[in-house]
CSV table of C-alpha atoms and ligand atoms in Angstrom, one decimal:
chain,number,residue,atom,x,y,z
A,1,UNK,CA,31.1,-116.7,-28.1
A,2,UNK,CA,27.6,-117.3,-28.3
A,3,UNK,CA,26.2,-114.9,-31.6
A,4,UNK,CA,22.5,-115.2,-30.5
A,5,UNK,CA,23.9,-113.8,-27.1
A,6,UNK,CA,23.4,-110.3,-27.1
A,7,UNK,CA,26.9,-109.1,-26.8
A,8,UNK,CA,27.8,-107.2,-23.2
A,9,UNK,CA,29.4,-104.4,-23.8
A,10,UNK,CA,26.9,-103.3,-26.7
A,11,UNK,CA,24.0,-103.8,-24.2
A,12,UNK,CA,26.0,-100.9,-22.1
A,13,UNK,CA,26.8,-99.0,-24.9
A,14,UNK,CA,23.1,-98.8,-25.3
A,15,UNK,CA,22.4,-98.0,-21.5
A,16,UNK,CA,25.3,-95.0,-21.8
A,17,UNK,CA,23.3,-93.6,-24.5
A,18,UNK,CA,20.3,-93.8,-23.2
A,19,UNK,CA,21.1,-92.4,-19.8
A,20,UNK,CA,22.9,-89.9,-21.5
A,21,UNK,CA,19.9,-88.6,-23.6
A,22,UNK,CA,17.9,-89.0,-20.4
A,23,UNK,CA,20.2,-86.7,-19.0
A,24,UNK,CA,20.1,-84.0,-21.6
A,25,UNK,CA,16.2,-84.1,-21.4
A,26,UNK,CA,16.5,-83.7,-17.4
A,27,UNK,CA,19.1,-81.1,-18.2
A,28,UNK,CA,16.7,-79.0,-20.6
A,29,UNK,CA,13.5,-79.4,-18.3
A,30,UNK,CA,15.7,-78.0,-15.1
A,31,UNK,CA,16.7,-75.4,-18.0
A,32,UNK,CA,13.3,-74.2,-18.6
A,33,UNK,CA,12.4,-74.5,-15.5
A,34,UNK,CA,14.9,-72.4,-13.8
A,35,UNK,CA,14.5,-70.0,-16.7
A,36,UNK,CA,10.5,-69.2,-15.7
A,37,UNK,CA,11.0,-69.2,-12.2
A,38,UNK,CA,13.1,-66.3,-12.5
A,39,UNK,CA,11.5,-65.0,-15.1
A,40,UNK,CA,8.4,-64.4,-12.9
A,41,UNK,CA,10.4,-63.3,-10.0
A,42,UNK,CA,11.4,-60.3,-12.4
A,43,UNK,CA,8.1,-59.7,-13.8
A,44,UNK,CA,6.2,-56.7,-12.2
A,45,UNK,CA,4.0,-56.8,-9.8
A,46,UNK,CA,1.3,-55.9,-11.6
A,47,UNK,CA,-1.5,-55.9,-9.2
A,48,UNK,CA,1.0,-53.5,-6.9
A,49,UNK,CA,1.6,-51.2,-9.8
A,50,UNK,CA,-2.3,-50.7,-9.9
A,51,UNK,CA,-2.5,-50.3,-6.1
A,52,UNK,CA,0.2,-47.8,-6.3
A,53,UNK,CA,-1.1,-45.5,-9.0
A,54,UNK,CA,-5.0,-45.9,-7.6
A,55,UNK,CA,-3.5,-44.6,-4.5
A,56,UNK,CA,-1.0,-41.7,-6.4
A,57,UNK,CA,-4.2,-40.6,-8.1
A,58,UNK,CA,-6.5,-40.3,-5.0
A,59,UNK,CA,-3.9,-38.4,-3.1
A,60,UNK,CA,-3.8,-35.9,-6.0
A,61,UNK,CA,-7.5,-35.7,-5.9
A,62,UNK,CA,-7.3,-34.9,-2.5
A,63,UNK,CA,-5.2,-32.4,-3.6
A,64,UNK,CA,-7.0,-30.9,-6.0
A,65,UNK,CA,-9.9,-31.0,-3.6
A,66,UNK,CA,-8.2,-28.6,-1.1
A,67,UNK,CA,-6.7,-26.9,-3.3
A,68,UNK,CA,-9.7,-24.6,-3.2
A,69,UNK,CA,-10.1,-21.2,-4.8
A,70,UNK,CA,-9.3,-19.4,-1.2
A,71,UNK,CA,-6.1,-20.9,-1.3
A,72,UNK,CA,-5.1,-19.3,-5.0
A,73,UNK,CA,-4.9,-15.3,-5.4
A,74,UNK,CA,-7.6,-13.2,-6.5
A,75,UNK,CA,-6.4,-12.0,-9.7
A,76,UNK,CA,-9.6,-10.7,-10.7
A,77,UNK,CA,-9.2,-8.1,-7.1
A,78,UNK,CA,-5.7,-7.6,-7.5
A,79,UNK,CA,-6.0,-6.3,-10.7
A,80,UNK,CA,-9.1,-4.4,-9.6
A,81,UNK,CA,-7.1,-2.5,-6.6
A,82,UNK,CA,-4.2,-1.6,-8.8
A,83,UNK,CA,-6.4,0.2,-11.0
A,84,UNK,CA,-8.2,1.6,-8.6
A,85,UNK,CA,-4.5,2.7,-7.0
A,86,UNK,CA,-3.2,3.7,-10.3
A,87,UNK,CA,-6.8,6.0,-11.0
A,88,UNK,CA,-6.0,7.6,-7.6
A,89,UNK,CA,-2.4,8.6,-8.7
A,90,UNK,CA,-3.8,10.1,-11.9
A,91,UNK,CA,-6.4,12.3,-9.9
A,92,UNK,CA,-3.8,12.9,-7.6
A,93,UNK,CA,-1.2,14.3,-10.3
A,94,UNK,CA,-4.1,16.2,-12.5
A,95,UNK,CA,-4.6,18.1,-9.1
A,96,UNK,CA,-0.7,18.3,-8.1
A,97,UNK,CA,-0.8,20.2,-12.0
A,98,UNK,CA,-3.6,22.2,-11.5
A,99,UNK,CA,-2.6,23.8,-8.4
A,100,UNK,CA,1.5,24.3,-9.2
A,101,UNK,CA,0.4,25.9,-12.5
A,102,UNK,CA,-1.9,28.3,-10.6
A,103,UNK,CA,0.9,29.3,-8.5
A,104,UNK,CA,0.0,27.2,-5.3
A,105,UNK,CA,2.7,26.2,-3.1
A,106,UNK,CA,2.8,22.7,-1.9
A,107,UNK,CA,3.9,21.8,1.9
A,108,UNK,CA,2.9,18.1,3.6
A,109,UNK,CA,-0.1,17.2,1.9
A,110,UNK,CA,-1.9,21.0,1.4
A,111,UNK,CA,-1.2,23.7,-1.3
A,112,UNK,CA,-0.9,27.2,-0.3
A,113,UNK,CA,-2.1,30.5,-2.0
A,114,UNK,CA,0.7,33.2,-1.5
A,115,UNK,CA,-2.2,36.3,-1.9
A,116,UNK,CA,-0.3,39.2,-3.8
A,117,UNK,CA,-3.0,42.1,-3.1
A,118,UNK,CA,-4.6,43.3,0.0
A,119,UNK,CA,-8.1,42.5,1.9
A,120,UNK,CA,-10.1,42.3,4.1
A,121,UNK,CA,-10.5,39.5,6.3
A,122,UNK,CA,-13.9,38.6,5.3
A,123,UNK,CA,-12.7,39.0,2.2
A,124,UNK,CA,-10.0,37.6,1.8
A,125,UNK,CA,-11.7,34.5,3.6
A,126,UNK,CA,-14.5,34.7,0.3
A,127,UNK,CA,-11.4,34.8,-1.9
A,128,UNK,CA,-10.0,31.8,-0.7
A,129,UNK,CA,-13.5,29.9,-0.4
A,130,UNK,CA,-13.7,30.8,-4.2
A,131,UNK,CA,-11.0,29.0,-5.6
A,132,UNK,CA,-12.5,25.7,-3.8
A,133,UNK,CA,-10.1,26.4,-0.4
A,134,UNK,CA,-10.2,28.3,2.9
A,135,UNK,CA,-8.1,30.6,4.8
A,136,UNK,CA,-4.8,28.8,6.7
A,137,UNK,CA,-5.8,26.6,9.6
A,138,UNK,CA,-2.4,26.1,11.2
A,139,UNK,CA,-2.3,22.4,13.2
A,140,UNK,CA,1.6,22.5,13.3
A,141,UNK,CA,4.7,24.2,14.5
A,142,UNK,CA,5.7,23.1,10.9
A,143,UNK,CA,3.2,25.1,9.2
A,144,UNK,CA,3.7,28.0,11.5
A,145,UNK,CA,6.9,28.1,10.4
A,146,UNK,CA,5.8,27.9,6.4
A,147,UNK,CA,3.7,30.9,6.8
A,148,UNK,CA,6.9,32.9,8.9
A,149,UNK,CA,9.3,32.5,6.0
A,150,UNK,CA,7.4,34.8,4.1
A,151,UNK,CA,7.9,37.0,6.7
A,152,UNK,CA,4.5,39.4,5.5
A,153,UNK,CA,1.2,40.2,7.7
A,154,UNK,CA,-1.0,37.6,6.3
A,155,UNK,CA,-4.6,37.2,7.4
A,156,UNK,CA,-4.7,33.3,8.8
A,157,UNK,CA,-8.1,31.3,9.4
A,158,UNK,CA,-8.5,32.3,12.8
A,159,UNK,CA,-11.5,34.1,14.6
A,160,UNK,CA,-13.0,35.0,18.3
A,161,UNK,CA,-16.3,37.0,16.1
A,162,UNK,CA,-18.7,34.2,17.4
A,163,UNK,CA,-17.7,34.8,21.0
A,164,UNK,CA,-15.5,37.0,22.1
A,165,UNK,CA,-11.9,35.0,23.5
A,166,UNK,CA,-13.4,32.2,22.0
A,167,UNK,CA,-10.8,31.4,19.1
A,168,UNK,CA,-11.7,29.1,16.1
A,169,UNK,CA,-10.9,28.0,12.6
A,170,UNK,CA,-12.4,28.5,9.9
A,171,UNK,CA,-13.4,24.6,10.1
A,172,UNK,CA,-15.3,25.2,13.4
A,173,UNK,CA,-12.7,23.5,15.4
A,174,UNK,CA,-11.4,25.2,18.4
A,175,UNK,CA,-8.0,26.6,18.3
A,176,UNK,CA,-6.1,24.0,20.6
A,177,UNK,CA,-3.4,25.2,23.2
A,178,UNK,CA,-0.4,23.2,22.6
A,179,UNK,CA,-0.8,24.2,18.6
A,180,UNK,CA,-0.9,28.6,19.1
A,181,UNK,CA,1.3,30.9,18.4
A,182,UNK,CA,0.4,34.3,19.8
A,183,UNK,CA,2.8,36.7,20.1
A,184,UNK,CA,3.6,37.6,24.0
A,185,UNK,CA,0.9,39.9,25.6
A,186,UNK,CA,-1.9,39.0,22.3
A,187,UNK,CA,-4.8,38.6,21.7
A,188,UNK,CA,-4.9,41.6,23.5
A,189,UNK,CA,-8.0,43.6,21.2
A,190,UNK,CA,-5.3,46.9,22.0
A,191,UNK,CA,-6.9,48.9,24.2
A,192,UNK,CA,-10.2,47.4,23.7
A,193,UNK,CA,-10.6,47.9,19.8
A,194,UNK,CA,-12.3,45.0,18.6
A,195,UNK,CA,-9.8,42.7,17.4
A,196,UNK,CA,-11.1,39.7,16.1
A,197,UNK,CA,-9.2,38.5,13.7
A,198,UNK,CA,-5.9,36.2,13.4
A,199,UNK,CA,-3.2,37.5,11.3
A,200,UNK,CA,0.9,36.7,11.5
A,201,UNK,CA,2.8,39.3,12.4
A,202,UNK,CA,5.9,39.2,14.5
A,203,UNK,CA,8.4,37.3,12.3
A,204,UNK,CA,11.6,37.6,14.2
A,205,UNK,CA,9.9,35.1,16.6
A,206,UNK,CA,8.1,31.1,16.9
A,207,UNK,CA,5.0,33.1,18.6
A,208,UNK,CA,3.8,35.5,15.5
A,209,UNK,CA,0.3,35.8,15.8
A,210,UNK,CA,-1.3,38.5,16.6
A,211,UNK,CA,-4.9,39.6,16.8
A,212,UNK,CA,-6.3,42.4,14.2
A,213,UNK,CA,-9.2,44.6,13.2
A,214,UNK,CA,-11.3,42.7,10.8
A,215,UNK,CA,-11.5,45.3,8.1
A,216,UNK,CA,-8.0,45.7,8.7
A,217,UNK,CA,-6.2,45.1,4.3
A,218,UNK,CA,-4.0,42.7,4.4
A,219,UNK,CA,-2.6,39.8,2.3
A,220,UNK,CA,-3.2,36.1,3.1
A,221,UNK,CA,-2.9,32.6,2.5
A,222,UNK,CA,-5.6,30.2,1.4
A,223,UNK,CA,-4.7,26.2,1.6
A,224,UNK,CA,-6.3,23.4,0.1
A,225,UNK,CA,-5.5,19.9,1.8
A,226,UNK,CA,-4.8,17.0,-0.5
A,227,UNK,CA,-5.8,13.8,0.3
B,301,MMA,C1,-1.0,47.2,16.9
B,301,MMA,C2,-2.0,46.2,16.6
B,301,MMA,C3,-2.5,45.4,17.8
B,301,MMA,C4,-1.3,44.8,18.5
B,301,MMA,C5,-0.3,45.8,18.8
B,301,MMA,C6,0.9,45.3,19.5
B,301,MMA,C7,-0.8,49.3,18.0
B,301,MMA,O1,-1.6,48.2,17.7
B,301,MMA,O2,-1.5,45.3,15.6
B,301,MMA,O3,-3.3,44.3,17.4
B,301,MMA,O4,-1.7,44.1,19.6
B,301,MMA,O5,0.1,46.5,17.7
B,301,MMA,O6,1.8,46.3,19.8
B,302,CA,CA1,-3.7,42.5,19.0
């Protein structure tokens, strides 16, 4: 064998270790390679985050925008009415006192005055007007029925003095027709005594009134309406 010759199989030897690093470098480039391609897939979008939270925080300025002040309560006027309620209640239970301590008795929204002496109709009528009330204007079978229970001749708010057979209440308003109570055959002004006056008198029966002399004494009833 030739010595200057460069042997064969160490010239392959070299070309297997050569190839074979070339192969490793390939190998490590792929590697890498690989390795940031997926690597950017993964990453965020970045530019799409931003879009995203631009638009979140437009739609909750849109939301803030119409969300306007008629949508939320009033607290300030809620506050305002309950006080304004809870005043009312006071000054409603300062005059539910007053009255019940004064001996007033109270029946759907008025307070009655049970008088324990005898009058005069005009008198009587001053009485009442004196303690801040009126004599009884009765506007219900209801209240008619109050005043019968006591079963007593009491002077009511009723008068035909302005013209005779004209009946009225002491408010002015006439006496209405599906709201009286005269007893069969009255107001009768008995055998033409001036009777001019409204007083209860038949208690065994719905229809009690009756019409009286004026100056006639008798007890009565004031009422005072509550709001
Ligand atoms: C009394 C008097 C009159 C009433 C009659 C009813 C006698 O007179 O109260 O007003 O009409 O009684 O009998
Ligand atoms: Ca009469």
């Amino acid at each position: 064998m030739d010595k200057n010759l460069p042997d064969a199989s160490a010239t392959n030897r070299k070309l297997v270790v050569l190839s074979l690093g070339l192969l490793c470098i390939l190998q490590a480039a792929l590697n890498i390679s690989l390795r940031l391609a997926l690597y950017s897939s993964d990453a965020p979008d970045h530019d799409a985050v931003i879009r995203n939270l631009k638009e979140e925080r437009d739609q909750l300025k849109r939301k803030l925008n119409t969300f306007d002040s008629s949508d939320a309560p009033d607290y300030d006027a809620v506050i305002r009415n309950l006080t304004e309620e809870r005043d009312q209640l006071k000054r409603k239970l300062n005059i539910f006192d007053h009255y019940t301590q004064e001996g007033w008795r109270y029946f759907r929204s008025s307070f009655y005055f049970i008088s324990s002496v005898k009058k005069s109709w005009g008198d009587s009528r001053d009485d009442c007007l004196q303690k801040g009330a009126d004599l009884v204007i009765i506007n219900s079978k209801e209240e008619n029925e109050f005043t019968r229970q006591f079963r007593r001749l009491f002077w009511i708010g009723l008068t035909d003095t302005e013209t005779e057979g004209t009946w009225k209440w002491v408010d002015g308003t006439l006496l209405s027709t599906t709201t009286s109570y005269w007893h069969a055959g009255e107001p009768n002004s008995y055998f033409s005594t001036n009777e001019d006056c409204g007083e209860t008198k038949f208690h065994e029966v719905e229809d009690n009134w009756n019409d009286e002399k004026c100056h006639w004494q008798n007890f009565w009833i004031c009422e005072k309406k509550v709001a």
